[in-house]
Amino acid sequence: MQLGFLNDRSYTSHIALALISVTTTSSLLAEDEGQAYIGLNSGLMLIDSSVGYEDPVSLGVYGGYQFSDMGFAIEGQMTLPISSAESGIASAGDLDIFTLGVYGVWRSPGRVYFKGKAGFMYEYLSTDFAGFPLEESGFGLSLGVGGGVRITKTIAAELEYTIIETDIDYLSLGLTYSF
């Protein structure tokens, strides 16, 4: 079997450049070790009051990898409902909100720090109206801001506000463990 595309100089150049990049990146990461972390938070899903639901409580689980002291990290987060959002409308059922997101995160240096994040999120909402189940899901952009305090070298407490969609936000307090 012949791999004809390897005869083209541009493909060969791209492969060589990719190998050099991987080698260089690997050596830089070896010199500049980052830190993995996991965390647990809980808070309110803040639902726009015009929708007619009370704010439910959610539990969030997250983890990521912070690249050295630069403050940049990649983070994944999942939130699950602890309590359902109750409606003031008799024919509307309780609302449950589930989210799954991937973010680019930046934390400022210092014991007390600022946190900003941007990424993509999948959300799933379920309720029933007049006895009929209703479900909605979709992907979208998600942004968050917050701050934290490094309690020890490995434990931090964070307060965060995350935009889920135009009428749902998540205000949470959590603990992060770095290892």
Short mmCIF file of N, CA and C in Angstrom, two decimals:
data_model
loop_
_atom_site.label_atom_id
_atom_site.label_comp_id
_atom_site.label_asym_id
_atom_site.label_seq_id
_atom_site.Cartn_x
_atom_site.Cartn_y
_atom_site.Cartn_z
N MET A 1 0.85 -1.17 0.00
CA MET A 1 0.00 0.00 0.00
C MET A 1 0.89 1.23 0.00
N GLN A 2 0.59 2.17 -0.87
CA GLN A 2 1.39 3.39 -0.95
C GLN A 2 0.64 4.54 -0.30
N LEU A 3 1.35 5.33 0.47
CA LEU A 3 0.78 6.52 1.07
C LEU A 3 1.24 7.72 0.24
N GLY A 4 0.53 7.97 -0.84
CA GLY A 4 0.91 8.99 -1.79
C GLY A 4 0.93 10.39 -1.21
N PHE A 5 0.06 10.67 -0.22
CA PHE A 5 0.02 12.02 0.32
C PHE A 5 1.31 12.39 1.05
N LEU A 6 2.10 11.38 1.48
CA LEU A 6 3.37 11.67 2.14
C LEU A 6 4.42 12.17 1.17
N ASN A 7 4.21 11.93 -0.11
CA ASN A 7 5.14 12.43 -1.11
C ASN A 7 5.02 13.94 -1.28
N ASP A 8 3.90 14.51 -0.92
CA ASP A 8 3.69 15.95 -1.02
C ASP A 8 4.49 16.63 0.09
N ARG A 9 5.31 17.60 -0.26
CA ARG A 9 6.17 18.29 0.72
C ARG A 9 5.37 18.99 1.81
N SER A 10 4.19 19.53 1.48
CA SER A 10 3.42 20.26 2.49
C SER A 10 2.95 19.33 3.61
N TYR A 11 2.52 18.09 3.26
CA TYR A 11 2.12 17.14 4.29
C TYR A 11 3.31 16.74 5.15
N THR A 12 4.44 16.50 4.52
CA THR A 12 5.65 16.13 5.26
C THR A 12 6.06 17.26 6.20
N SER A 13 5.97 18.49 5.73
CA SER A 13 6.31 19.65 6.57
C SER A 13 5.37 19.76 7.76
N HIS A 14 4.07 19.53 7.52
CA HIS A 14 3.10 19.61 8.61
C HIS A 14 3.35 18.53 9.66
N ILE A 15 3.67 17.33 9.21
CA ILE A 15 3.95 16.24 10.14
C ILE A 15 5.20 16.55 10.96
N ALA A 16 6.24 17.05 10.32
CA ALA A 16 7.47 17.41 11.03
C ALA A 16 7.20 18.53 12.03
N LEU A 17 6.44 19.53 11.64
CA LEU A 17 6.11 20.63 12.54
C LEU A 17 5.29 20.14 13.73
N ALA A 18 4.36 19.22 13.49
CA ALA A 18 3.56 18.67 14.58
C ALA A 18 4.43 17.90 15.56
N LEU A 19 5.37 17.11 15.06
CA LEU A 19 6.27 16.35 15.95
C LEU A 19 7.14 17.28 16.78
N ILE A 20 7.65 18.34 16.16
CA ILE A 20 8.47 19.32 16.90
C ILE A 20 7.63 20.01 17.96
N SER A 21 6.39 20.37 17.62
CA SER A 21 5.50 21.03 18.57
C SER A 21 5.20 20.15 19.77
N VAL A 22 4.89 18.88 19.52
CA VAL A 22 4.59 17.96 20.61
C VAL A 22 5.81 17.79 21.51
N THR A 23 6.98 17.64 20.93
CA THR A 23 8.21 17.49 21.71
C THR A 23 8.49 18.73 22.54
N THR A 24 8.36 19.90 21.94
CA THR A 24 8.61 21.15 22.66
C THR A 24 7.60 21.36 23.76
N THR A 25 6.31 21.14 23.47
CA THR A 25 5.26 21.32 24.46
C THR A 25 5.45 20.36 25.62
N SER A 26 5.80 19.11 25.33
CA SER A 26 6.01 18.13 26.39
C SER A 26 7.14 18.56 27.31
N SER A 27 8.23 19.07 26.75
CA SER A 27 9.34 19.48 27.60
C SER A 27 8.99 20.73 28.41
N LEU A 28 8.20 21.64 27.85
CA LEU A 28 7.78 22.82 28.60
C LEU A 28 6.87 22.43 29.76
N LEU A 29 5.93 21.51 29.51
CA LEU A 29 5.04 21.07 30.57
C LEU A 29 5.79 20.31 31.65
N ALA A 30 6.83 19.57 31.27
CA ALA A 30 7.61 18.84 32.26
C ALA A 30 8.33 19.80 33.19
N GLU A 31 8.81 20.93 32.66
CA GLU A 31 9.50 21.91 33.48
C GLU A 31 8.54 22.73 34.31
N ASP A 32 7.32 22.92 33.84
CA ASP A 32 6.37 23.83 34.44
C ASP A 32 5.12 23.06 34.85
N GLU A 33 5.22 22.29 35.94
CA GLU A 33 4.15 21.40 36.34
C GLU A 33 2.90 22.16 36.76
N GLY A 34 1.76 21.65 36.35
CA GLY A 34 0.48 22.22 36.75
C GLY A 34 -0.11 21.42 37.89
N GLN A 35 -1.39 21.65 38.16
CA GLN A 35 -2.06 20.97 39.25
C GLN A 35 -3.47 20.57 38.85
N ALA A 36 -3.84 19.35 39.16
CA ALA A 36 -5.21 18.90 38.97
C ALA A 36 -6.01 19.30 40.21
N TYR A 37 -7.31 19.48 40.04
CA TYR A 37 -8.15 19.82 41.17
C TYR A 37 -9.56 19.27 40.98
N ILE A 38 -10.24 19.09 42.10
CA ILE A 38 -11.64 18.69 42.11
C ILE A 38 -12.36 19.58 43.10
N GLY A 39 -13.66 19.68 42.95
CA GLY A 39 -14.41 20.53 43.87
C GLY A 39 -15.87 20.16 43.94
N LEU A 40 -16.49 20.71 44.95
CA LEU A 40 -17.91 20.49 45.21
C LEU A 40 -18.50 21.84 45.59
N ASN A 41 -19.62 22.20 44.96
CA ASN A 41 -20.28 23.44 45.35
C ASN A 41 -21.78 23.23 45.41
N SER A 42 -22.45 24.16 46.04
CA SER A 42 -23.90 24.12 46.13
C SER A 42 -24.41 25.54 46.11
N GLY A 43 -25.61 25.71 45.59
CA GLY A 43 -26.16 27.05 45.54
C GLY A 43 -27.53 27.07 44.89
N LEU A 44 -27.95 28.28 44.58
CA LEU A 44 -29.27 28.51 43.99
C LEU A 44 -29.19 28.66 42.49
N MET A 45 -30.09 28.00 41.78
CA MET A 45 -30.33 28.29 40.38
C MET A 45 -31.30 29.47 40.40
N LEU A 46 -30.83 30.63 40.01
CA LEU A 46 -31.63 31.85 40.05
C LEU A 46 -32.46 31.94 38.77
N ILE A 47 -33.77 31.74 38.92
CA ILE A 47 -34.67 31.74 37.78
C ILE A 47 -35.37 33.08 37.71
N ASP A 48 -35.43 33.67 36.52
CA ASP A 48 -36.12 34.95 36.32
C ASP A 48 -37.52 34.85 36.92
N SER A 49 -37.87 35.82 37.77
CA SER A 49 -39.15 35.76 38.50
C SER A 49 -40.36 35.80 37.57
N SER A 50 -40.21 36.34 36.36
CA SER A 50 -41.34 36.39 35.43
C SER A 50 -41.72 35.00 34.91
N VAL A 51 -40.83 34.03 35.07
CA VAL A 51 -41.11 32.66 34.64
C VAL A 51 -42.09 31.98 35.60
N GLY A 52 -42.11 32.41 36.85
CA GLY A 52 -43.08 31.88 37.81
C GLY A 52 -42.60 30.73 38.66
N TYR A 53 -41.30 30.50 38.75
CA TYR A 53 -40.75 29.43 39.58
C TYR A 53 -39.90 30.01 40.70
N GLU A 54 -39.90 29.31 41.85
CA GLU A 54 -38.99 29.66 42.93
C GLU A 54 -37.60 29.13 42.60
N ASP A 55 -36.57 29.70 43.21
CA ASP A 55 -35.19 29.30 42.94
C ASP A 55 -34.86 27.96 43.62
N PRO A 56 -34.51 26.92 42.85
CA PRO A 56 -34.16 25.63 43.44
C PRO A 56 -32.69 25.58 43.89
N VAL A 57 -32.38 24.60 44.71
CA VAL A 57 -31.01 24.37 45.17
C VAL A 57 -30.38 23.28 44.29
N SER A 58 -29.13 23.51 43.89
CA SER A 58 -28.40 22.53 43.07
C SER A 58 -27.07 22.18 43.72
N LEU A 59 -26.53 21.04 43.33
CA LEU A 59 -25.22 20.57 43.77
C LEU A 59 -24.33 20.50 42.54
N GLY A 60 -23.14 21.06 42.63
CA GLY A 60 -22.20 21.03 41.52
C GLY A 60 -20.96 20.23 41.86
N VAL A 61 -20.48 19.47 40.90
CA VAL A 61 -19.23 18.72 41.02
C VAL A 61 -18.37 19.17 39.85
N TYR A 62 -17.11 19.51 40.13
CA TYR A 62 -16.24 19.99 39.05
C TYR A 62 -14.82 19.49 39.25
N GLY A 63 -14.07 19.53 38.19
CA GLY A 63 -12.67 19.14 38.23
C GLY A 63 -11.96 19.76 37.06
N GLY A 64 -10.65 19.89 37.20
CA GLY A 64 -9.90 20.50 36.11
C GLY A 64 -8.42 20.36 36.29
N TYR A 65 -7.72 21.05 35.43
CA TYR A 65 -6.27 21.05 35.47
C TYR A 65 -5.80 22.48 35.28
N GLN A 66 -5.07 22.99 36.29
CA GLN A 66 -4.51 24.34 36.21
C GLN A 66 -3.07 24.23 35.72
N PHE A 67 -2.77 25.00 34.68
CA PHE A 67 -1.45 24.98 34.07
C PHE A 67 -0.51 25.90 34.84
N SER A 68 0.22 25.35 35.79
CA SER A 68 1.25 26.05 36.55
C SER A 68 0.70 27.26 37.27
N ASP A 69 1.56 28.25 37.44
CA ASP A 69 1.19 29.47 38.15
C ASP A 69 0.61 30.53 37.23
N MET A 70 0.38 30.19 35.97
CA MET A 70 -0.18 31.15 35.03
C MET A 70 -1.63 31.48 35.37
N GLY A 71 -2.29 30.61 36.11
CA GLY A 71 -3.67 30.83 36.50
C GLY A 71 -4.70 30.27 35.54
N PHE A 72 -4.26 29.80 34.37
CA PHE A 72 -5.20 29.27 33.39
C PHE A 72 -5.49 27.80 33.66
N ALA A 73 -6.76 27.41 33.44
CA ALA A 73 -7.17 26.03 33.69
C ALA A 73 -8.24 25.62 32.68
N ILE A 74 -8.37 24.32 32.52
CA ILE A 74 -9.48 23.72 31.79
C ILE A 74 -10.32 23.03 32.85
N GLU A 75 -11.63 23.26 32.83
CA GLU A 75 -12.49 22.75 33.89
C GLU A 75 -13.78 22.17 33.32
N GLY A 76 -14.21 21.07 33.90
CA GLY A 76 -15.51 20.48 33.59
C GLY A 76 -16.39 20.57 34.82
N GLN A 77 -17.67 20.84 34.62
CA GLN A 77 -18.59 20.97 35.75
C GLN A 77 -19.93 20.35 35.42
N MET A 78 -20.53 19.72 36.44
CA MET A 78 -21.87 19.15 36.32
C MET A 78 -22.69 19.63 37.50
N THR A 79 -23.93 20.08 37.26
CA THR A 79 -24.82 20.42 38.36
C THR A 79 -26.05 19.54 38.31
N LEU A 80 -26.49 19.14 39.48
CA LEU A 80 -27.66 18.28 39.65
C LEU A 80 -28.64 18.95 40.61
N PRO A 81 -29.94 18.79 40.40
CA PRO A 81 -30.89 19.41 41.32
C PRO A 81 -30.94 18.68 42.66
N ILE A 82 -30.87 19.46 43.74
CA ILE A 82 -31.10 18.91 45.09
C ILE A 82 -32.59 19.06 45.40
N SER A 83 -33.14 20.22 45.03
CA SER A 83 -34.58 20.45 45.16
C SER A 83 -35.10 20.97 43.83
N SER A 84 -36.35 20.70 43.56
CA SER A 84 -36.97 21.18 42.32
C SER A 84 -37.47 22.60 42.50
N ALA A 85 -37.55 23.33 41.40
CA ALA A 85 -38.13 24.67 41.42
C ALA A 85 -39.64 24.51 41.44
N GLU A 86 -40.28 25.08 42.45
CA GLU A 86 -41.73 24.97 42.55
C GLU A 86 -42.37 26.16 41.85
N SER A 87 -43.48 25.89 41.19
CA SER A 87 -44.19 26.92 40.43
C SER A 87 -45.34 27.49 41.24
N GLY A 88 -45.62 28.76 41.03
CA GLY A 88 -46.79 29.39 41.63
C GLY A 88 -48.04 29.16 40.81
N ILE A 89 -47.89 28.51 39.66
CA ILE A 89 -49.02 28.23 38.77
C ILE A 89 -49.50 26.81 39.05
N ALA A 90 -50.79 26.67 39.34
CA ALA A 90 -51.34 25.37 39.75
C ALA A 90 -51.13 24.27 38.71
N SER A 91 -51.23 24.61 37.42
CA SER A 91 -51.13 23.57 36.39
C SER A 91 -49.69 23.24 36.00
N ALA A 92 -48.73 24.02 36.50
CA ALA A 92 -47.32 23.77 36.16
C ALA A 92 -46.67 22.91 37.24
N GLY A 93 -45.88 21.94 36.82
CA GLY A 93 -45.19 21.07 37.77
C GLY A 93 -43.85 21.65 38.18
N ASP A 94 -43.17 20.92 39.04
CA ASP A 94 -41.84 21.33 39.49
C ASP A 94 -40.85 21.27 38.33
N LEU A 95 -39.85 22.14 38.37
CA LEU A 95 -38.84 22.23 37.32
C LEU A 95 -37.51 21.70 37.85
N ASP A 96 -36.87 20.80 37.11
CA ASP A 96 -35.54 20.30 37.45
C ASP A 96 -34.56 20.76 36.39
N ILE A 97 -33.35 21.17 36.84
CA ILE A 97 -32.33 21.70 35.94
C ILE A 97 -31.05 20.90 36.14
N PHE A 98 -30.51 20.36 35.04
CA PHE A 98 -29.26 19.61 35.02
C PHE A 98 -28.33 20.30 34.02
N THR A 99 -27.06 20.50 34.38
CA THR A 99 -26.12 21.11 33.44
C THR A 99 -24.81 20.33 33.39
N LEU A 100 -24.13 20.44 32.26
CA LEU A 100 -22.83 19.83 32.05
C LEU A 100 -22.03 20.80 31.19
N GLY A 101 -20.89 21.29 31.70
CA GLY A 101 -20.15 22.30 30.97
C GLY A 101 -18.65 22.07 30.94
N VAL A 102 -18.00 22.68 29.95
CA VAL A 102 -16.54 22.68 29.81
C VAL A 102 -16.12 24.13 29.66
N TYR A 103 -15.13 24.54 30.47
CA TYR A 103 -14.74 25.95 30.54
C TYR A 103 -13.24 26.14 30.43
N GLY A 104 -12.87 27.29 29.94
CA GLY A 104 -11.54 27.83 30.11
C GLY A 104 -11.63 28.75 31.31
N VAL A 105 -10.74 28.60 32.28
CA VAL A 105 -10.83 29.33 33.55
C VAL A 105 -9.53 30.09 33.80
N TRP A 106 -9.65 31.26 34.43
CA TRP A 106 -8.48 32.00 34.87
C TRP A 106 -8.68 32.41 36.32
N ARG A 107 -7.69 32.12 37.16
CA ARG A 107 -7.68 32.56 38.56
C ARG A 107 -6.47 33.46 38.75
N SER A 108 -6.68 34.61 39.39
CA SER A 108 -5.56 35.52 39.63
C SER A 108 -4.66 34.96 40.72
N PRO A 109 -3.41 35.40 40.76
CA PRO A 109 -2.50 34.91 41.81
C PRO A 109 -2.86 35.54 43.17
N GLY A 110 -2.36 34.92 44.23
CA GLY A 110 -2.55 35.46 45.57
C GLY A 110 -3.46 34.59 46.41
N ARG A 111 -3.45 34.87 47.71
CA ARG A 111 -4.27 34.10 48.64
C ARG A 111 -5.76 34.36 48.38
N VAL A 112 -6.13 35.62 48.20
CA VAL A 112 -7.49 35.99 47.80
C VAL A 112 -7.43 36.25 46.31
N TYR A 113 -8.32 35.64 45.54
CA TYR A 113 -8.19 35.71 44.08
C TYR A 113 -9.52 35.93 43.38
N PHE A 114 -9.42 36.40 42.15
CA PHE A 114 -10.54 36.58 41.23
C PHE A 114 -10.59 35.37 40.31
N LYS A 115 -11.80 34.99 39.90
CA LYS A 115 -11.97 33.87 38.98
C LYS A 115 -12.92 34.29 37.85
N GLY A 116 -12.52 33.98 36.64
CA GLY A 116 -13.38 34.21 35.48
C GLY A 116 -13.39 32.96 34.63
N LYS A 117 -14.52 32.67 33.99
CA LYS A 117 -14.57 31.48 33.15
C LYS A 117 -15.52 31.70 31.98
N ALA A 118 -15.22 31.00 30.89
CA ALA A 118 -16.06 31.03 29.69
C ALA A 118 -16.00 29.65 29.06
N GLY A 119 -17.13 29.19 28.56
CA GLY A 119 -17.13 27.88 27.94
C GLY A 119 -18.47 27.53 27.34
N PHE A 120 -18.64 26.24 27.11
CA PHE A 120 -19.86 25.72 26.52
C PHE A 120 -20.56 24.81 27.50
N MET A 121 -21.89 24.85 27.48
CA MET A 121 -22.67 24.09 28.44
C MET A 121 -23.84 23.39 27.75
N TYR A 122 -24.12 22.19 28.23
CA TYR A 122 -25.33 21.47 27.86
C TYR A 122 -26.27 21.59 29.04
N GLU A 123 -27.52 21.94 28.79
CA GLU A 123 -28.50 22.00 29.88
C GLU A 123 -29.71 21.16 29.53
N TYR A 124 -30.30 20.60 30.56
CA TYR A 124 -31.49 19.78 30.40
C TYR A 124 -32.50 20.25 31.44
N LEU A 125 -33.69 20.64 31.00
CA LEU A 125 -34.76 21.09 31.88
C LEU A 125 -35.93 20.14 31.74
N SER A 126 -36.55 19.78 32.86
CA SER A 126 -37.73 18.92 32.78
C SER A 126 -38.79 19.42 33.76
N THR A 127 -40.03 19.37 33.32
CA THR A 127 -41.18 19.76 34.14
C THR A 127 -42.41 19.10 33.54
N ASP A 128 -43.57 19.43 34.06
CA ASP A 128 -44.80 19.01 33.41
C ASP A 128 -45.80 20.17 33.50
N PHE A 129 -46.64 20.24 32.51
CA PHE A 129 -47.65 21.30 32.46
C PHE A 129 -49.00 20.65 32.22
N ALA A 130 -49.91 20.86 33.14
CA ALA A 130 -51.25 20.25 33.08
C ALA A 130 -51.16 18.73 32.94
N GLY A 131 -50.18 18.14 33.61
CA GLY A 131 -50.03 16.69 33.62
C GLY A 131 -49.23 16.11 32.47
N PHE A 132 -48.80 16.95 31.53
CA PHE A 132 -48.01 16.48 30.39
C PHE A 132 -46.53 16.80 30.62
N PRO A 133 -45.66 15.79 30.51
CA PRO A 133 -44.23 16.05 30.72
C PRO A 133 -43.66 16.94 29.61
N LEU A 134 -42.83 17.87 30.01
CA LEU A 134 -42.13 18.75 29.07
C LEU A 134 -40.64 18.67 29.35
N GLU A 135 -39.86 18.53 28.30
CA GLU A 135 -38.40 18.47 28.43
C GLU A 135 -37.79 19.39 27.39
N GLU A 136 -36.71 20.03 27.78
CA GLU A 136 -35.98 20.89 26.85
C GLU A 136 -34.49 20.72 27.13
N SER A 137 -33.70 20.69 26.08
CA SER A 137 -32.26 20.60 26.25
C SER A 137 -31.58 21.35 25.13
N GLY A 138 -30.33 21.70 25.36
CA GLY A 138 -29.58 22.39 24.32
C GLY A 138 -28.20 22.78 24.78
N PHE A 139 -27.41 23.24 23.82
CA PHE A 139 -26.05 23.69 24.07
C PHE A 139 -26.00 25.21 23.96
N GLY A 140 -25.10 25.82 24.72
CA GLY A 140 -24.95 27.26 24.63
C GLY A 140 -23.69 27.74 25.30
N LEU A 141 -23.43 29.01 25.14
CA LEU A 141 -22.29 29.66 25.77
C LEU A 141 -22.61 29.92 27.23
N SER A 142 -21.63 29.76 28.10
CA SER A 142 -21.80 30.01 29.52
C SER A 142 -20.62 30.83 30.03
N LEU A 143 -20.91 31.82 30.86
CA LEU A 143 -19.88 32.69 31.43
C LEU A 143 -20.03 32.72 32.94
N GLY A 144 -18.92 32.92 33.65
CA GLY A 144 -18.98 33.01 35.10
C GLY A 144 -17.90 33.90 35.66
N VAL A 145 -18.19 34.50 36.81
CA VAL A 145 -17.22 35.31 37.55
C VAL A 145 -17.34 34.95 39.03
N GLY A 146 -16.27 35.17 39.74
CA GLY A 146 -16.30 34.89 41.17
C GLY A 146 -14.98 35.21 41.81
N GLY A 147 -14.82 34.67 42.99
CA GLY A 147 -13.59 34.88 43.73
C GLY A 147 -13.40 33.76 44.72
N GLY A 148 -12.22 33.73 45.30
CA GLY A 148 -11.93 32.67 46.24
C GLY A 148 -10.86 33.06 47.23
N VAL A 149 -10.69 32.19 48.21
CA VAL A 149 -9.66 32.33 49.24
C VAL A 149 -8.96 30.99 49.35
N ARG A 150 -7.64 31.02 49.21
CA ARG A 150 -6.84 29.80 49.41
C ARG A 150 -6.65 29.61 50.91
N ILE A 151 -7.35 28.63 51.46
CA ILE A 151 -7.32 28.37 52.90
C ILE A 151 -6.00 27.71 53.28
N THR A 152 -5.59 26.73 52.51
CA THR A 152 -4.29 26.08 52.66
C THR A 152 -3.68 25.99 51.27
N LYS A 153 -2.55 25.31 51.17
CA LYS A 153 -1.90 25.14 49.86
C LYS A 153 -2.76 24.30 48.91
N THR A 154 -3.61 23.43 49.46
CA THR A 154 -4.40 22.53 48.63
C THR A 154 -5.91 22.77 48.68
N ILE A 155 -6.40 23.59 49.59
CA ILE A 155 -7.84 23.80 49.74
C ILE A 155 -8.18 25.28 49.56
N ALA A 156 -9.23 25.52 48.77
CA ALA A 156 -9.71 26.89 48.54
C ALA A 156 -11.23 26.91 48.62
N ALA A 157 -11.77 28.04 49.05
CA ALA A 157 -13.22 28.27 49.05
C ALA A 157 -13.53 29.28 47.96
N GLU A 158 -14.60 29.02 47.19
CA GLU A 158 -14.94 29.90 46.07
C GLU A 158 -16.42 30.28 46.09
N LEU A 159 -16.69 31.54 45.76
CA LEU A 159 -18.03 32.05 45.54
C LEU A 159 -18.10 32.40 44.06
N GLU A 160 -19.14 31.92 43.37
CA GLU A 160 -19.17 32.07 41.92
C GLU A 160 -20.59 32.35 41.41
N TYR A 161 -20.67 33.16 40.36
CA TYR A 161 -21.93 33.46 39.67
C TYR A 161 -21.76 33.04 38.22
N THR A 162 -22.59 32.09 37.76
CA THR A 162 -22.49 31.55 36.40
C THR A 162 -23.79 31.78 35.65
N ILE A 163 -23.66 32.28 34.43
CA ILE A 163 -24.83 32.46 33.57
C ILE A 163 -25.08 31.14 32.83
N ILE A 164 -26.25 30.56 33.08
CA ILE A 164 -26.63 29.30 32.43
C ILE A 164 -27.32 29.60 31.10
N GLU A 165 -28.31 30.47 31.13
CA GLU A 165 -29.00 30.94 29.93
C GLU A 165 -29.62 32.29 30.26
N THR A 166 -30.40 32.86 29.36
CA THR A 166 -30.89 34.22 29.55
C THR A 166 -31.73 34.40 30.81
N ASP A 167 -32.43 33.37 31.25
CA ASP A 167 -33.27 33.54 32.44
C ASP A 167 -32.93 32.58 33.59
N ILE A 168 -31.76 31.94 33.53
CA ILE A 168 -31.31 31.06 34.62
C ILE A 168 -29.82 31.30 34.88
N ASP A 169 -29.48 31.57 36.15
CA ASP A 169 -28.09 31.75 36.58
C ASP A 169 -27.85 30.83 37.78
N TYR A 170 -26.59 30.60 38.11
CA TYR A 170 -26.23 29.72 39.23
C TYR A 170 -25.30 30.47 40.17
N LEU A 171 -25.75 30.70 41.40
CA LEU A 171 -24.94 31.35 42.43
C LEU A 171 -24.52 30.26 43.41
N SER A 172 -23.20 30.03 43.53
CA SER A 172 -22.74 28.88 44.32
C SER A 172 -21.58 29.23 45.24
N LEU A 173 -21.46 28.41 46.27
CA LEU A 173 -20.34 28.47 47.22
C LEU A 173 -19.77 27.07 47.27
N GLY A 174 -18.43 26.95 47.17
CA GLY A 174 -17.85 25.62 47.12
C GLY A 174 -16.45 25.53 47.67
N LEU A 175 -15.95 24.31 47.73
CA LEU A 175 -14.58 24.01 48.16
C LEU A 175 -13.86 23.29 47.04
N THR A 176 -12.60 23.66 46.85
CA THR A 176 -11.75 23.06 45.82
C THR A 176 -10.54 22.42 46.48
N TYR A 177 -10.21 21.21 46.04
CA TYR A 177 -9.03 20.50 46.54
C TYR A 177 -8.06 20.29 45.38
N SER A 178 -6.85 20.80 45.52
CA SER A 178 -5.81 20.64 44.49
C SER A 178 -4.85 19.53 44.89
N PHE A 179 -4.41 18.74 43.91
CA PHE A 179 -3.46 17.66 44.21
C PHE A 179 -2.43 17.53 43.13
#
